[in-house]
Amino acid sequence: MSIVLKTFKFNSVDASGHALQGTRALYANGRQQVKMRVTLLKQVDGSNTPLTQTEKDSMTIVSYRGNGMPGEWQLSTIDNEYTPGLNPNRSRKQQGDKEQLTSSVRNKIQDIELYSNTTGEEVKDGEEVFYFYLSTADESSDPKDFEAIITLEGAGTYRSGEASFNYSYVTVQAYEPYTVDVSEINVEDEEVYCYEWKKGKYSTIRAYWFNLPSDLSIVEYNSQAPDSWSHSRAFLEFWGHKSDGLTYSSALHHDTTSFNVFQLGVLTNSNHEVMVDIPLRGAGLRGTIALNEHYNLNCSNGYCDRTYYSKFGVEVIDEYGCEHRYALHTIKDNYDLEVVTTD
């Protein structure tokens, strides 16, 4: 009985499964993937024959001419659906106050093809295809080569990078993940509640939305909530003076859009059932300032100036799998909120 592997090809492919040329690129964030396709045609005594389950199970991806994956590289058969390739608007990295192209990548790879050019090489009748997904947290500048291997029962182990299969391997270059500086954060604010609790004296709530730039979207959100997290918000600060009134600032829970005004810090309205809507607007981080104008709490300044939590953290992951960490805190002197980056 003659058992041969007539076809054994290993390609990177785009989201639609079309084979691609050249070095593939991804961000070394441990999430974004490069999609790979293994194409095989097994023949037994000249007839096309499906792979057995044992043969399928033996198939994997390894370093070119190696026996396993390089350190900090992962292999999966599941597409996690992060956008592939490099973000064309984020091809630079911060170096102090100056943005420069990543020189190590420029020197080693002159032409990174960003999931654009297909080879025209499609799957033929009788061939079987299997998909694998590579990801990494390795930020080293050296590109990595990969090939597919499989063991056929009664015929031994084959490697796609062998000469008999035209050295079918794929090169992948990992890039350092980018970050979005707070100067790029889009900030919106709007008064969402106003109540005249005494003639000429008001209690107001101003809402703030902090969004990533328009070229990015948030696909995952994780709050670093303090122990005081309660239902829909967490205090940032609580302060005030008899002459100015009492002020609360809060960070808002990502899953909540309707809030009790008393819970946000309005103390002048005896109806604690009054609600205010603060929609997400796509924001990764929202907050409020509640000002009870000239409200006399009859307390010492030492108590009213008390800070509960000066910062509230949030971690957002964008469509390319890059992680961004921010904290929301108050600018006490002008009753305002701002966002800062955190490690």
Coordinates of C-alpha atoms in Angstrom, one line a residue:
M1 CA 0.0 0.0 0.0
S2 CA 1.4 3.4 -1.0
I3 CA 0.6 6.3 1.3
V4 CA 1.8 9.7 0.1
L5 CA 1.1 13.4 1.0
K6 CA 0.4 14.8 -2.4
T7 CA -0.2 18.4 -1.2
F8 CA 1.1 20.0 2.0
K9 CA 0.9 23.8 2.0
F10 CA 1.1 26.3 4.9
N11 CA -0.1 29.8 4.3
S12 CA -1.2 32.9 6.2
V13 CA -4.7 33.9 5.2
D14 CA -7.0 36.8 5.6
A15 CA -10.3 36.8 7.5
S16 CA -12.0 35.3 4.4
G17 CA -9.5 32.5 4.0
H18 CA -7.6 33.9 1.0
A19 CA -3.9 33.1 1.0
L20 CA -1.5 36.0 1.6
Q21 CA 2.0 36.8 0.6
G22 CA 4.9 38.1 2.6
T23 CA 5.7 38.6 6.2
R24 CA 2.7 38.8 8.5
A25 CA 2.5 41.3 11.3
L26 CA 0.8 41.4 14.6
Y27 CA 1.0 43.2 18.0
A28 CA 2.7 41.4 20.8
N29 CA -0.2 41.8 23.2
G30 CA -1.1 38.1 23.6
R31 CA -4.5 38.6 22.1
Q32 CA -4.3 39.6 18.4
Q33 CA -3.8 36.6 16.1
V34 CA -2.4 35.7 12.7
K35 CA -4.6 33.3 10.9
M36 CA -2.9 30.3 9.3
R37 CA -4.2 27.7 6.9
V38 CA -2.8 24.2 6.4
T39 CA -3.9 22.5 3.1
L40 CA -3.3 18.8 2.6
L41 CA -4.1 16.1 0.1
K42 CA -3.5 12.5 1.1
Q43 CA -3.4 9.7 -1.4
V44 CA -3.5 5.9 -0.8
D45 CA -2.6 3.9 -3.8
G46 CA -3.2 6.9 -6.0
S47 CA -6.7 7.7 -4.7
N48 CA -7.6 10.8 -2.7
T49 CA -8.2 9.6 0.9
P50 CA -9.4 11.7 3.9
L51 CA -7.1 12.0 6.9
T52 CA -7.9 9.8 9.9
Q53 CA -8.8 11.4 13.2
T54 CA -5.4 10.3 14.6
E55 CA -3.6 12.0 11.7
K56 CA -5.7 15.2 12.2
D57 CA -4.8 15.2 15.9
S58 CA -1.1 14.9 15.1
M59 CA -1.1 18.1 13.0
T60 CA 0.3 21.2 14.6
I61 CA 2.4 24.3 14.0
V62 CA 6.1 24.6 15.1
S63 CA 9.1 26.8 14.6
Y64 CA 10.6 26.3 11.2
R65 CA 12.9 23.3 11.5
G66 CA 12.1 23.1 15.2
N67 CA 9.9 20.9 17.4
G68 CA 7.7 23.3 19.2
M69 CA 6.6 26.9 19.6
P70 CA 9.1 29.6 20.6
G71 CA 8.8 31.1 24.0
E72 CA 5.8 33.4 24.6
W73 CA 4.1 32.3 21.4
Q74 CA 0.7 30.6 21.6
L75 CA -1.2 28.4 19.1
S76 CA -5.0 28.0 19.0
T77 CA -7.6 26.6 16.8
I78 CA -10.1 29.2 17.8
D79 CA -10.4 32.7 16.2
N80 CA -10.8 35.3 19.0
E81 CA -12.0 37.8 16.4
Y82 CA -9.6 40.7 17.1
T83 CA -8.9 42.8 14.0
P84 CA -5.9 41.3 12.2
G85 CA -2.9 43.2 10.9
L86 CA -1.4 46.5 12.0
N87 CA -3.6 49.6 12.6
P88 CA -2.5 52.0 9.8
N89 CA -3.0 54.9 12.2
R90 CA -0.8 53.4 14.9
S91 CA 2.4 52.4 13.2
R92 CA 4.5 54.6 15.4
K93 CA 5.5 54.3 19.0
Q94 CA 6.2 56.9 21.6
Q95 CA 9.9 57.7 22.4
G96 CA 9.9 60.4 24.9
D97 CA 8.1 63.4 23.4
K98 CA 9.1 62.3 19.9
E99 CA 7.3 59.8 17.7
Q100 CA 9.6 57.7 15.5
L101 CA 9.1 54.7 13.3
T102 CA 10.1 51.4 14.9
S103 CA 13.6 51.3 13.5
S104 CA 14.3 47.6 14.3
V105 CA 11.3 46.6 12.2
R106 CA 12.1 49.0 9.4
N107 CA 15.7 47.6 9.2
K108 CA 14.7 43.9 9.2
I109 CA 11.5 44.0 7.1
Q110 CA 11.3 46.6 4.4
D111 CA 7.9 45.6 3.1
I112 CA 5.3 44.5 5.7
E113 CA 2.2 43.6 3.8
L114 CA -0.8 44.5 6.0
Y115 CA -3.2 41.8 5.0
S116 CA -3.8 43.3 1.6
N117 CA -2.3 41.2 -1.2
T118 CA -3.6 37.6 -1.9
T119 CA -1.6 35.0 -3.8
G120 CA -4.5 33.7 -6.0
E121 CA -3.7 30.3 -4.6
E122 CA -7.0 28.8 -3.6
V123 CA -8.1 25.3 -2.3
K124 CA -8.5 22.7 -5.0
D125 CA -11.0 19.8 -5.1
G126 CA -10.2 17.0 -2.8
E127 CA -7.8 19.0 -0.6
E128 CA -8.5 19.3 3.2
V129 CA -8.0 22.6 5.0
F130 CA -7.4 23.3 8.7
Y131 CA -7.0 26.7 10.4
F132 CA -4.7 27.7 13.2
Y133 CA -4.1 31.0 15.0
L134 CA -0.8 32.4 16.3
S135 CA -0.5 35.0 19.0
T136 CA 2.4 36.3 21.2
A137 CA 3.4 38.5 24.0
D138 CA 7.1 38.5 22.8
E139 CA 8.1 42.0 21.9
S140 CA 11.5 41.1 20.6
S141 CA 12.3 42.5 17.1
D142 CA 13.3 39.3 15.4
P143 CA 10.8 37.8 13.0
K144 CA 9.8 34.2 13.6
D145 CA 9.4 31.4 11.0
F146 CA 6.8 28.7 11.3
E147 CA 5.8 25.5 9.5
A148 CA 3.2 22.8 9.8
I149 CA 3.9 19.1 10.7
I150 CA 1.7 16.0 10.5
T151 CA 2.2 12.3 11.0
L152 CA 0.5 9.9 8.6
E153 CA -0.2 6.4 9.8
G154 CA 2.1 4.0 8.1
A155 CA 4.1 6.8 6.3
G156 CA 5.9 8.8 9.0
T157 CA 6.1 12.6 9.8
Y158 CA 6.0 15.3 7.2
R159 CA 7.0 19.0 7.5
S160 CA 5.6 21.7 5.2
G161 CA 9.0 23.4 5.2
E162 CA 10.7 20.5 3.4
A163 CA 12.0 21.0 -0.1
S164 CA 9.5 18.4 -1.4
F165 CA 6.7 20.9 -0.4
N166 CA 8.5 24.0 -1.8
Y167 CA 9.7 25.2 1.6
S168 CA 6.2 26.1 2.7
Y169 CA 6.6 28.2 5.8
V170 CA 5.3 31.6 7.1
T171 CA 7.3 34.4 8.7
V172 CA 5.6 36.5 11.4
Q173 CA 6.9 39.8 12.9
A174 CA 5.6 40.9 16.3
Y175 CA 5.3 44.6 17.0
E176 CA 5.4 46.4 20.4
P177 CA 1.8 47.2 21.3
Y178 CA 0.9 50.9 21.0
T179 CA -0.8 53.0 23.7
V180 CA -3.1 55.9 23.4
D181 CA -1.9 59.0 25.3
V182 CA -4.5 60.9 27.3
S183 CA -4.0 63.9 25.0
E184 CA -5.8 61.8 22.3
I185 CA -8.7 61.0 24.6
N186 CA -11.9 62.6 23.4
V187 CA -13.7 64.3 26.3
E188 CA -17.4 65.3 26.3
D189 CA -19.3 66.9 29.2
E190 CA -22.9 67.9 29.7
E191 CA -25.1 69.1 32.5
V192 CA -27.7 66.2 32.9
Y193 CA -29.5 67.5 36.0
C194 CA -30.4 70.8 37.5
Y195 CA -32.7 71.5 40.5
E196 CA -33.4 74.8 42.2
W197 CA -33.7 73.8 45.8
K198 CA -33.9 77.4 47.1
K199 CA -34.5 80.6 45.2
G200 CA -31.3 81.3 43.2
K201 CA -29.5 78.2 44.6
Y202 CA -29.1 75.1 42.5
S203 CA -28.0 71.5 42.6
T204 CA -26.5 70.2 39.4
I205 CA -25.0 67.1 38.0
R206 CA -22.4 67.3 35.2
A207 CA -21.6 64.1 33.3
Y208 CA -18.2 63.4 31.6
W209 CA -17.4 60.9 28.8
F210 CA -13.9 59.8 28.0
N211 CA -13.5 58.0 24.7
L212 CA -10.7 56.5 22.7
P213 CA -9.9 58.2 19.3
S214 CA -12.3 57.5 16.5
D215 CA -9.9 55.1 14.8
L216 CA -10.3 52.6 17.7
S217 CA -13.2 50.9 19.4
I218 CA -13.4 49.2 22.8
V219 CA -14.1 45.4 22.7
E220 CA -13.4 44.7 26.4
Y221 CA -13.7 46.7 29.5
N222 CA -12.5 45.9 33.0
S223 CA -12.9 48.3 36.0
Q224 CA -10.4 48.3 38.8
A225 CA -13.2 49.1 41.3
P226 CA -12.4 50.1 44.9
D227 CA -14.0 48.3 47.8
S228 CA -16.7 51.1 48.0
W229 CA -18.1 50.2 44.6
S230 CA -21.8 50.3 45.2
H231 CA -24.4 49.2 42.6
S232 CA -23.7 51.8 39.9
R233 CA -20.9 54.2 41.0
A234 CA -17.8 54.7 43.2
F235 CA -16.9 57.8 45.0
L236 CA -13.8 59.6 43.9
E237 CA -13.9 62.6 46.3
F238 CA -16.3 64.4 48.6
W239 CA -15.5 67.9 49.6
G240 CA -17.0 71.3 50.3
H241 CA -17.1 74.5 52.3
K242 CA -20.0 76.3 53.9
S243 CA -19.6 79.2 51.6
D244 CA -19.4 77.1 48.3
G245 CA -21.6 74.2 49.0
L246 CA -21.0 70.4 49.0
T247 CA -19.6 68.5 46.0
Y248 CA -19.3 64.9 45.2
S249 CA -17.5 63.3 42.2
S250 CA -18.1 59.7 41.1
A251 CA -17.0 57.2 38.6
L252 CA -19.8 55.3 36.9
H253 CA -20.2 51.6 36.4
H254 CA -19.9 50.6 32.8
D255 CA -23.1 48.5 32.8
T256 CA -25.4 51.2 34.3
T257 CA -27.0 54.1 32.5
S258 CA -29.8 55.2 34.9
F259 CA -28.8 56.7 38.2
N260 CA -30.4 58.0 41.4
V261 CA -29.5 61.7 41.8
F262 CA -29.2 61.2 45.6
Q263 CA -26.7 58.4 44.9
L264 CA -24.6 60.7 42.7
G265 CA -24.4 63.3 45.5
V266 CA -27.5 65.6 45.2
L267 CA -28.5 66.2 48.8
T268 CA -31.0 69.0 48.3
N269 CA -33.9 67.1 46.8
S270 CA -35.9 65.2 49.4
N271 CA -37.3 62.9 46.6
H272 CA -34.7 60.2 46.5
E273 CA -36.5 58.4 43.7
V274 CA -35.5 61.0 41.0
M275 CA -33.4 59.3 38.3
V276 CA -31.1 60.7 35.6
D277 CA -30.0 59.0 32.4
I278 CA -26.4 59.0 31.5
P279 CA -25.9 56.9 28.3
L280 CA -22.6 55.1 27.5
R281 CA -21.9 56.9 24.2
G282 CA -19.3 54.3 23.6
A283 CA -17.2 55.6 26.5
G284 CA -14.7 53.5 28.2
L285 CA -14.9 55.8 31.2
R286 CA -17.6 58.0 32.6
G287 CA -17.9 60.2 35.7
T288 CA -20.0 62.9 37.3
I289 CA -19.6 66.0 39.4
A290 CA -22.6 66.8 41.7
L291 CA -22.5 70.4 43.1
N292 CA -25.0 71.4 45.8
E293 CA -24.6 75.2 45.5
H294 CA -24.2 77.0 48.8
Y295 CA -25.5 74.0 50.7
N296 CA -24.7 74.2 54.4
L297 CA -23.9 70.8 55.8
N298 CA -23.1 72.2 59.2
C299 CA -19.8 70.3 59.4
S300 CA -16.2 71.2 59.8
N301 CA -14.1 71.8 56.7
G302 CA -11.9 69.0 57.8
Y303 CA -14.7 66.5 57.3
C304 CA -16.1 68.1 54.2
D305 CA -12.7 68.1 52.5
R306 CA -12.3 64.4 53.1
T307 CA -11.1 62.3 50.1
Y308 CA -12.5 58.8 49.8
Y309 CA -10.7 57.7 46.6
S310 CA -8.6 60.0 44.6
K311 CA -8.4 57.8 41.6
F312 CA -10.6 55.2 39.9
G313 CA -9.0 52.8 37.4
V314 CA -10.2 51.2 34.2
E315 CA -8.6 48.9 31.7
V316 CA -9.9 48.9 28.1
I317 CA -8.8 46.6 25.2
D318 CA -9.3 47.8 21.7
E319 CA -10.2 45.9 18.5
Y320 CA -6.5 45.1 17.8
G321 CA -6.1 43.6 21.3
C322 CA -4.0 46.5 22.6
E323 CA -4.6 47.4 26.3
H324 CA -4.9 50.9 27.7
R325 CA -5.1 51.7 31.4
Y326 CA -6.5 55.0 32.7
A327 CA -7.6 56.5 36.0
L328 CA -10.3 59.1 36.6
H329 CA -9.8 61.7 39.3
T330 CA -11.0 65.1 40.2
I331 CA -9.4 68.6 39.7
K332 CA -10.7 70.0 42.9
D333 CA -9.9 73.7 42.3
N334 CA -12.3 74.0 39.4
Y335 CA -14.8 71.3 40.0
D336 CA -13.8 69.2 37.1
L337 CA -12.8 65.6 36.1
E338 CA -9.8 64.4 34.1
V339 CA -8.3 61.2 33.0
V340 CA -4.7 60.1 33.4
T341 CA -2.7 57.0 32.3
T342 CA -1.7 54.3 34.8
D343 CA 0.8 51.4 34.6

